[in-house]
mmCIF file of C-alpha atoms in Angstrom:
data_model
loop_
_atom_site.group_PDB
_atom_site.id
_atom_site.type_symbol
_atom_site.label_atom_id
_atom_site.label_comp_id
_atom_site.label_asym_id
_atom_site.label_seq_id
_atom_site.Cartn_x
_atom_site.Cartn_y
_atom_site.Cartn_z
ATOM 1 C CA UNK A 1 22.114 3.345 9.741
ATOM 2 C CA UNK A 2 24.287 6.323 8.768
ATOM 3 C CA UNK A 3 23.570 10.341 8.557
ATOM 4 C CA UNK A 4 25.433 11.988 5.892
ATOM 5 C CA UNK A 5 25.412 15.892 5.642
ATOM 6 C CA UNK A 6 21.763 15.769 7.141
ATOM 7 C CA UNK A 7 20.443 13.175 5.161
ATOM 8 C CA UNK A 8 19.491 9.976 6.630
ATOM 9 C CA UNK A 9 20.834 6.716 4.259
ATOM 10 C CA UNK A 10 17.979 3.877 5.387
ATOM 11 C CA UNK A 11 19.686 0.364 6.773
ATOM 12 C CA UNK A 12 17.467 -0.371 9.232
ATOM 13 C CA UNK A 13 16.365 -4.126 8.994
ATOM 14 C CA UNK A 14 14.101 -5.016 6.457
ATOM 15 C CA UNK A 15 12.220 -7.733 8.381
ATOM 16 C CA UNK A 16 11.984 -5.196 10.973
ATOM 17 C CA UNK A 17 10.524 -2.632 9.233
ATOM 18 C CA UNK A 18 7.428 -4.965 8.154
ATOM 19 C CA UNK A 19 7.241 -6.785 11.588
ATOM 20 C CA UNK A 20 6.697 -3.419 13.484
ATOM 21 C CA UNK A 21 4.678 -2.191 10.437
ATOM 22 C CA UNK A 22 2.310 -5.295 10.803
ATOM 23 C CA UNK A 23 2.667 -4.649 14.637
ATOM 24 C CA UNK A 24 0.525 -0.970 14.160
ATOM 25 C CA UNK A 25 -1.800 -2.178 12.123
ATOM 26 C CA UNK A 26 -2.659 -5.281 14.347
ATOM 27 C CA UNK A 27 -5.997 -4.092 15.853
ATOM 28 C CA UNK A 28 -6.874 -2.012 12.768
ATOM 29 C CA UNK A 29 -6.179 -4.049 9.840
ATOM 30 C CA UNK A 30 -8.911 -4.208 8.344
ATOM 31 C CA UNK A 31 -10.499 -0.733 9.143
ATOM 32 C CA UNK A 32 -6.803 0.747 7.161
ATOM 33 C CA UNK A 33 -7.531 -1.803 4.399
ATOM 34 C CA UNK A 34 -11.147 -0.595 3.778
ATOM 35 C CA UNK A 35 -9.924 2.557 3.063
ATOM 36 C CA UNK A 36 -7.420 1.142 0.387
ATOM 37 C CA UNK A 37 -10.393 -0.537 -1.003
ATOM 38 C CA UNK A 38 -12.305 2.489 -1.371
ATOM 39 C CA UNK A 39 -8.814 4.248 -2.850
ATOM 40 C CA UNK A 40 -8.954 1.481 -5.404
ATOM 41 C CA UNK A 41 -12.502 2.117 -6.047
ATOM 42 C CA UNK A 42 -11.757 5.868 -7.332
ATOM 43 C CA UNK A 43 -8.487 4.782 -8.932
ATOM 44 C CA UNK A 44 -9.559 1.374 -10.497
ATOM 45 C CA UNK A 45 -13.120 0.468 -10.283
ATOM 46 C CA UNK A 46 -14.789 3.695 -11.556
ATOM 47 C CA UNK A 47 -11.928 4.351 -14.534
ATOM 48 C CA UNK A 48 -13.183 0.731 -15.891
ATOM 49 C CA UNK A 49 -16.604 0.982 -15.361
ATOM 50 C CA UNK A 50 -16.684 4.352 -17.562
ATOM 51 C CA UNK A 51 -14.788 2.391 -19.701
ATOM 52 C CA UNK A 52 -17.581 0.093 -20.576
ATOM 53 C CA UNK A 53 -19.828 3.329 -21.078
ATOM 54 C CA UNK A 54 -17.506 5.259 -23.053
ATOM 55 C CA UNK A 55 -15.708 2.885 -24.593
ATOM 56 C CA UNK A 56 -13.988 4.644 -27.590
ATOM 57 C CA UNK A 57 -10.595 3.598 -27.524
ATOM 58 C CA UNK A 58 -7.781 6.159 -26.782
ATOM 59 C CA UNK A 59 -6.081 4.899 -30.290
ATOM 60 C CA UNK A 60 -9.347 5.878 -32.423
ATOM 61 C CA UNK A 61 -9.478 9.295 -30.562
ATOM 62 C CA UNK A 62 -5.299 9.944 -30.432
ATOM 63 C CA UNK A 63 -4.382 8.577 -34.710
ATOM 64 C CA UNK A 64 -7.996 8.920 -36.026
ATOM 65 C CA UNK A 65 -8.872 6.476 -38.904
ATOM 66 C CA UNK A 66 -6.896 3.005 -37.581
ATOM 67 C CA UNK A 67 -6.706 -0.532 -39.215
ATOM 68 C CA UNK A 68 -9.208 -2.849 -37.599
ATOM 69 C CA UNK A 69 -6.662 -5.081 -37.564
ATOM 70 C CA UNK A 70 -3.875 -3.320 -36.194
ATOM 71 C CA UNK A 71 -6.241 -2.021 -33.147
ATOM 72 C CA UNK A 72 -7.313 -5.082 -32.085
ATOM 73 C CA UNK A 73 -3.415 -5.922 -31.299
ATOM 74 C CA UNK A 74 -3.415 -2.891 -29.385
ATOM 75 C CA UNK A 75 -4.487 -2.714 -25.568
ATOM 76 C CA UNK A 76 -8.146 -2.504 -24.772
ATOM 77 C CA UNK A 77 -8.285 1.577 -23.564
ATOM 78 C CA UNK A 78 -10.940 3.460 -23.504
ATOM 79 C CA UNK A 79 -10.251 7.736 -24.187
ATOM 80 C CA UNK A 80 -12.634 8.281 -21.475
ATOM 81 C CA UNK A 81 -10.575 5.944 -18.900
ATOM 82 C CA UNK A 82 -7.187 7.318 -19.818
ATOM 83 C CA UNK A 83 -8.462 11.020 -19.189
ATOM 84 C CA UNK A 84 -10.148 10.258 -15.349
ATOM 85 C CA UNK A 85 -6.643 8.807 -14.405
ATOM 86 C CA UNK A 86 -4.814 11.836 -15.932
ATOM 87 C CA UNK A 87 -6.995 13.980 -14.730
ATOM 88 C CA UNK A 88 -7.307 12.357 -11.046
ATOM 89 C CA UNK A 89 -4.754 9.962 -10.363
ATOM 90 C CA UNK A 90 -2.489 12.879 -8.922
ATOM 91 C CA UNK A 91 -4.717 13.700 -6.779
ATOM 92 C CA UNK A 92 -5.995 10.225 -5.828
ATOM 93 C CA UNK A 93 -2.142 9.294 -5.273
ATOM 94 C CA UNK A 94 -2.006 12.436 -2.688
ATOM 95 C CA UNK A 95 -4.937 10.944 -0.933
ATOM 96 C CA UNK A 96 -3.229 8.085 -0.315
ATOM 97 C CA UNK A 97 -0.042 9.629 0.985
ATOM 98 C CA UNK A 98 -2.484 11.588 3.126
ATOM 99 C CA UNK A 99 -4.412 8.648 4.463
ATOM 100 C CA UNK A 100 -1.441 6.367 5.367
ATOM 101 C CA UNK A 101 0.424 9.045 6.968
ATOM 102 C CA UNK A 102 -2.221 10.222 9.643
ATOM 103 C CA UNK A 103 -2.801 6.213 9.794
ATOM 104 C CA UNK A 104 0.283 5.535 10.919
ATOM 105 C CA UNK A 105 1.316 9.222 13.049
ATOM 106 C CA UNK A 106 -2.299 9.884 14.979
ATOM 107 C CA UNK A 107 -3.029 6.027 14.522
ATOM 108 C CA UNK A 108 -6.332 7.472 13.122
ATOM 109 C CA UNK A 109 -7.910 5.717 10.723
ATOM 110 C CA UNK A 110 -9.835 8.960 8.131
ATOM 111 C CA UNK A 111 -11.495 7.821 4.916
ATOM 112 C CA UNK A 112 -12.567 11.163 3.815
ATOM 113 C CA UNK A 113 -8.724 12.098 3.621
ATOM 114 C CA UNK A 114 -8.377 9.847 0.013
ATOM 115 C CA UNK A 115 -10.487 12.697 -1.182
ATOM 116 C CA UNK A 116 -8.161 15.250 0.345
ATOM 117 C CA UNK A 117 -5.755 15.604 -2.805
ATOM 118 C CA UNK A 118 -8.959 17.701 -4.221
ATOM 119 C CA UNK A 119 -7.689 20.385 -2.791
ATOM 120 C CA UNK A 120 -4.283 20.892 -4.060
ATOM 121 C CA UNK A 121 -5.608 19.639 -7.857
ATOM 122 C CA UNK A 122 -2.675 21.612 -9.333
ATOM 123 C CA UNK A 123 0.223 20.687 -7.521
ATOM 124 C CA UNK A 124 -0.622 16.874 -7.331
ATOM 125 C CA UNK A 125 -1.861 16.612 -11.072
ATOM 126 C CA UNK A 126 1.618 18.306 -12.305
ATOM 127 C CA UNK A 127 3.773 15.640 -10.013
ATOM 128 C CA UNK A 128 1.918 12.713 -11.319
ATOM 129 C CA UNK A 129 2.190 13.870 -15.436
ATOM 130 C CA UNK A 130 5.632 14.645 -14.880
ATOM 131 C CA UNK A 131 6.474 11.514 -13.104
ATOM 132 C CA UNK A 132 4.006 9.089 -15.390
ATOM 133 C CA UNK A 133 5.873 11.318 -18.499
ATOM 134 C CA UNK A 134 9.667 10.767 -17.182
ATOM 135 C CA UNK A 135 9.232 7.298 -15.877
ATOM 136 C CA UNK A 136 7.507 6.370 -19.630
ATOM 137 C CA UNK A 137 10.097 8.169 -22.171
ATOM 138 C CA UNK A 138 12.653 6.411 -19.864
ATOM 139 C CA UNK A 139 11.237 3.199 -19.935
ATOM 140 C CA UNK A 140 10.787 3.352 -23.553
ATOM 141 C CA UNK A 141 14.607 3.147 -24.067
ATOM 142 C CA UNK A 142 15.918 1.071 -21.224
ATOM 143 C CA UNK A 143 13.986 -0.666 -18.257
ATOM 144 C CA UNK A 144 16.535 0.263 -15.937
ATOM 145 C CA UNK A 145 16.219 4.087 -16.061
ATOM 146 C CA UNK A 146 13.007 4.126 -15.882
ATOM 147 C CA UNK A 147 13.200 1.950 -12.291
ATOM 148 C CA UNK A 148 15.585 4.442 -10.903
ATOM 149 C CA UNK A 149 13.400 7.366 -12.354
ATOM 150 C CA UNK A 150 10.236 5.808 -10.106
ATOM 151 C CA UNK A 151 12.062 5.259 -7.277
ATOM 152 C CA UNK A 152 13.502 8.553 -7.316
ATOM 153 C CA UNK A 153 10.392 10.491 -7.340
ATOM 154 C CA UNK A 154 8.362 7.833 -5.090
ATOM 155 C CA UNK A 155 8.384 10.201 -2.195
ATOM 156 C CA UNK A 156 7.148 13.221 -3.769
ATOM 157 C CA UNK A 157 3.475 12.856 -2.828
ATOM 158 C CA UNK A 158 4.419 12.205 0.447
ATOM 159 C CA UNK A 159 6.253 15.483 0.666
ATOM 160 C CA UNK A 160 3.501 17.085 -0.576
ATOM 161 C CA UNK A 161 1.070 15.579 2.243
ATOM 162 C CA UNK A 162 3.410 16.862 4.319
ATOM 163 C CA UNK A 163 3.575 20.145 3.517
ATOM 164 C CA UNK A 164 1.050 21.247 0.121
ATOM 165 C CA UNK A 165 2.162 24.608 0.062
ATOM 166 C CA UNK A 166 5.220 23.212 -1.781
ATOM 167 C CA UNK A 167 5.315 23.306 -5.647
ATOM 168 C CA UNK A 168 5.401 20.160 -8.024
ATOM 169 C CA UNK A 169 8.994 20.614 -8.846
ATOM 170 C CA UNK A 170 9.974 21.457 -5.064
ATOM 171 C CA UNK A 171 8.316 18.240 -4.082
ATOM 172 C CA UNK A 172 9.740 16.255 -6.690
ATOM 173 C CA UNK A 173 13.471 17.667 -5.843
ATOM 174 C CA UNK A 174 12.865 17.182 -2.466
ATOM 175 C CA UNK A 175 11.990 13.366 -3.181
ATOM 176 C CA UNK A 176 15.596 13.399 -5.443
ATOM 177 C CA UNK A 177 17.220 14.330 -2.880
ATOM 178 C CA UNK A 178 15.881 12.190 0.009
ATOM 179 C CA UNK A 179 16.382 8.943 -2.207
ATOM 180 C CA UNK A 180 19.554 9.327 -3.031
ATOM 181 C CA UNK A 181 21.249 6.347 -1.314
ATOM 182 C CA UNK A 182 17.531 5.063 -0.694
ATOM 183 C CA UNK A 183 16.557 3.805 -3.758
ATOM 184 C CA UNK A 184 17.902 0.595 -3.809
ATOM 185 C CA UNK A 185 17.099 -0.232 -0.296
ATOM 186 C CA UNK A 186 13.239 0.730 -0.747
ATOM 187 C CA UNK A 187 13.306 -1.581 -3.889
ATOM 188 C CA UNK A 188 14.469 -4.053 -1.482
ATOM 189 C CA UNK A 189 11.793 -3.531 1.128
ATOM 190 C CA UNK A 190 9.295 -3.816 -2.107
ATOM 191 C CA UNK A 191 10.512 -7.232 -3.428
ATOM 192 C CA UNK A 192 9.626 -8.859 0.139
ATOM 193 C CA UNK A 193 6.246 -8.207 -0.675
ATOM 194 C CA UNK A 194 6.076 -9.414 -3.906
ATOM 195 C CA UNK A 195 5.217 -13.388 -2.768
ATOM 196 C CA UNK A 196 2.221 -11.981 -1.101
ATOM 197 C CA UNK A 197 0.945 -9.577 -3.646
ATOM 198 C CA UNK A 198 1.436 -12.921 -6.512
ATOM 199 C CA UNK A 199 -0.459 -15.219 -4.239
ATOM 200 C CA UNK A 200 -3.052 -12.694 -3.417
ATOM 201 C CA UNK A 201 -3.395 -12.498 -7.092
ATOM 202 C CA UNK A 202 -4.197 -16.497 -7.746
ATOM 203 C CA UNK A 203 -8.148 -16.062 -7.447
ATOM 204 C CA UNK A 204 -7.780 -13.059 -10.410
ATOM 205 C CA UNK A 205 -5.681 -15.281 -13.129
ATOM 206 C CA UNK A 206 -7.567 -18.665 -12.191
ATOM 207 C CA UNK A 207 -10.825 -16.353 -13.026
ATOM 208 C CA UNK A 208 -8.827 -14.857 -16.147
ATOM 209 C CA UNK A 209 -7.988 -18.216 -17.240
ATOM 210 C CA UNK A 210 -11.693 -19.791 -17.240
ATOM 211 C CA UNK A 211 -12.987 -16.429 -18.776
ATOM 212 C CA UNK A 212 -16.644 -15.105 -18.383
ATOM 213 C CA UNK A 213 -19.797 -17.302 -19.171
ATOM 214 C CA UNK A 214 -21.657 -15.119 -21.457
ATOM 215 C CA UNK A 215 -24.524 -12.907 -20.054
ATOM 216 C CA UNK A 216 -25.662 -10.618 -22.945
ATOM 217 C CA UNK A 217 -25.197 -7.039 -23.703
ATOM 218 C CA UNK A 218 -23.487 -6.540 -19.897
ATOM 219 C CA UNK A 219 -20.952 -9.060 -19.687
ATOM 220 C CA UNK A 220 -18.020 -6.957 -19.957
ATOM 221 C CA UNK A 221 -19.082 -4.804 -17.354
ATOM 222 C CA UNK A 222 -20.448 -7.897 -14.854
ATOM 223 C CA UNK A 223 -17.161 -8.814 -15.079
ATOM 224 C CA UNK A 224 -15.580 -5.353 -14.576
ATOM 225 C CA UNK A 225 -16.991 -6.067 -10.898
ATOM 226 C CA UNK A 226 -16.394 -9.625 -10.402
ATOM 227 C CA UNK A 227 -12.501 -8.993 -10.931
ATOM 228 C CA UNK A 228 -12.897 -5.958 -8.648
ATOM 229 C CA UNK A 229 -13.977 -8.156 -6.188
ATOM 230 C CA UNK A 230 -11.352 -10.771 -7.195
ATOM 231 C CA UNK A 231 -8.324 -7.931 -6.824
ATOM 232 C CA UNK A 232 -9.614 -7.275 -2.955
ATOM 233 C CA UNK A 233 -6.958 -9.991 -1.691
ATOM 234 C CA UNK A 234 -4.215 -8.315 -4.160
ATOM 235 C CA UNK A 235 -5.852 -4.435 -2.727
ATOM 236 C CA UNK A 236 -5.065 -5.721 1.142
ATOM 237 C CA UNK A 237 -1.589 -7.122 0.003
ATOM 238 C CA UNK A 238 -0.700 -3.154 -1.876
ATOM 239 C CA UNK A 239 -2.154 -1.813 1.426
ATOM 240 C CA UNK A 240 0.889 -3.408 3.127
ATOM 241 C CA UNK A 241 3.589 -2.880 0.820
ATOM 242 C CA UNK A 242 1.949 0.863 1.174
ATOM 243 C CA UNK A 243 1.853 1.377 4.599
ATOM 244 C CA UNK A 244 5.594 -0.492 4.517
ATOM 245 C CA UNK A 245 7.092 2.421 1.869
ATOM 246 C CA UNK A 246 5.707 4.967 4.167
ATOM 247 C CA UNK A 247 7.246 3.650 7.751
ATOM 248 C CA UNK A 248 10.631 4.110 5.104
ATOM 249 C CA UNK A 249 9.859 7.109 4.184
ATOM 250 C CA UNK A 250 9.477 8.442 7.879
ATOM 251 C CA UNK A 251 12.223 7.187 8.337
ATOM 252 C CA UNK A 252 14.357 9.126 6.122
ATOM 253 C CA UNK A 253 12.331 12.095 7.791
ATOM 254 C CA UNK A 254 12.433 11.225 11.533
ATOM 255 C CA UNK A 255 16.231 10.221 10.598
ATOM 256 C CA UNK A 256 15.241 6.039 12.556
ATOM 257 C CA UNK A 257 12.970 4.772 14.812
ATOM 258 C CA UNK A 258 13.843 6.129 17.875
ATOM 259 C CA UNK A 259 12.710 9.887 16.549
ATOM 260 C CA UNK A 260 9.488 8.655 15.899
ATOM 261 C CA UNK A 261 7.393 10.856 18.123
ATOM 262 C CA UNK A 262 3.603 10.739 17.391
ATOM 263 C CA UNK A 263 0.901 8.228 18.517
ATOM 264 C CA UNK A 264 2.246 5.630 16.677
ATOM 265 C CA UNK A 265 5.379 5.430 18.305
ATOM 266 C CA UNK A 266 4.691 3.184 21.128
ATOM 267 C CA UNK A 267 5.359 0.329 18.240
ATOM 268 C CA UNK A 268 8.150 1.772 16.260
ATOM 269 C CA UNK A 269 10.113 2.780 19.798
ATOM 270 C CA UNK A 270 10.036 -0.298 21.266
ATOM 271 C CA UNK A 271 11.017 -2.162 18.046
ATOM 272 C CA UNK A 272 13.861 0.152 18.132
ATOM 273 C CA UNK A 273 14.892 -0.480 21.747
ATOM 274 C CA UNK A 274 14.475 -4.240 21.683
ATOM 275 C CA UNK A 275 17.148 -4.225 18.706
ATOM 276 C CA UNK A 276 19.023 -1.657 20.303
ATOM 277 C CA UNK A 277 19.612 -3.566 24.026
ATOM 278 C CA UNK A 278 20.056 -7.015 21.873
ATOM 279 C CA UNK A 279 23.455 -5.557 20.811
#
């Protein structure tokens, strides 16, 4: 672990990290995943299922007059979904930051907190356009920008949690600059979760892969719910890889373990001081 010019450059073990992450969340596990059910409910379940009411697609509304044929190669968006998750996704996505983080510093678990991000609409919806709009265009031209462009700005919700009276472009400088040297490391903490989140995703492709029996006019949307249901193993395996990504981001605050100094410390401290008398 090193401290350069009073930024903190994350080495702490990786396997660490997630065994004293999975340590906290022991006796409360599924309490903390409920509420990244009912996040997925705002951000996933309820942008489909006005889908399948208002299902003009975002191509029809965006180029007007469109050949049949060339629309149904396109992906299956409906207007109406594509402006909730502009509209809300910032602030759903500062919910989140806002959930995990009194999870894991009061060890409190606070549903009503997903809902929190209401309040600072403006702030929240500006960070998530301009990150959706950088990491895109940058994407568009080479994949590898446009990794470093979402790792770069991954912290900036969390910055605002921490303090909303910052603006958008404060919070998103302030995630620049606590990255830098970070970036690759956090990707690293992210691929150990990946062979959970694909094997929590085996019921959802299995169910893909035998499609859905035909049940009339509502099919589409009876299925909207079964793959809801279906995605709850791949929700509790995000929840994880969530609550992981913030311990690393308090770390680059709290500058390592043994500055962690709220209720949740007991875990993080002694993690810390077992590694530090093994040496």
């Amino acid at each position: 672990m090193t401290e350069n010019n009073n930024h903190y450059i994350v080495q702490e073990d990786l396997g660490e990290i997630r065994y004293l992450s999975i340590m906290h969340m022991k006796d409360t596990m599924i309490q903390y995943i409920l509420g990244i059910v009912i996040f997925y409910v705002f951000m996933d379940l309820v942008p489909a299922v006005l889908g399948f009411f208002v299902p003009r697609s975002y191509f029809k509304v965006v180029t007007g007059d469109i050949d049949p044929k060339l629309l149904a190669q396109l992906p299956d968006l409906a207007f109406s979904s594509f402006i909730y998750v502009a509209a809300l996704g910032g602030v759903l996505m500062l919910g989140r930051s806002f959930y995990i983080l009194r999870y894991l510093r009061n060890n409190q678990i606070d549903y009503p907190s997903i809902l929190d991000g209401v309040r600072f609409f403006f702030s929240a919806t500006l960070i998530y356009i301009i990150q959706m709009t950088a990491i895109s265009l940058l994407t568009m031209f080479l994949i590898l920008p446009g990794v470093i462009a979402f790792y770069m700005f991954r912290q900036a919700f969390n910055v605002l949690a921490e303090d909303p009276s910052k603006s958008a472009v404060s919070c998103l400088a302030e995630s620049r600059r606590l990255m830098e040297g970070n970036k690759f490391r956090l990707f690293q903490l992210d691929m150990t979760y990946i062979p959970f989140i694909i094997f929590s995703s085996l019921p959802l492709v299995l169910f893909s892969y035998m499609g859905m029996p035909e049940v009339g006019n509502y099919t589409k949307l009876v299925a909207i719910f079964i793959t809801f249901i279906l995605k709850l193993p791949i929700y509790h395996a995000m929840g994880n890889l969530f609550f992981g990504e913030t311990v690393f981001y308090e770390l680059m605050v709290a500058k390592g373990f043994s500055n962690f100094i709220y209720k949740g410390e007991a875990v993080f401290r002694a993690g810390a001081r077992a590694k530090y008398f093994k040496k």
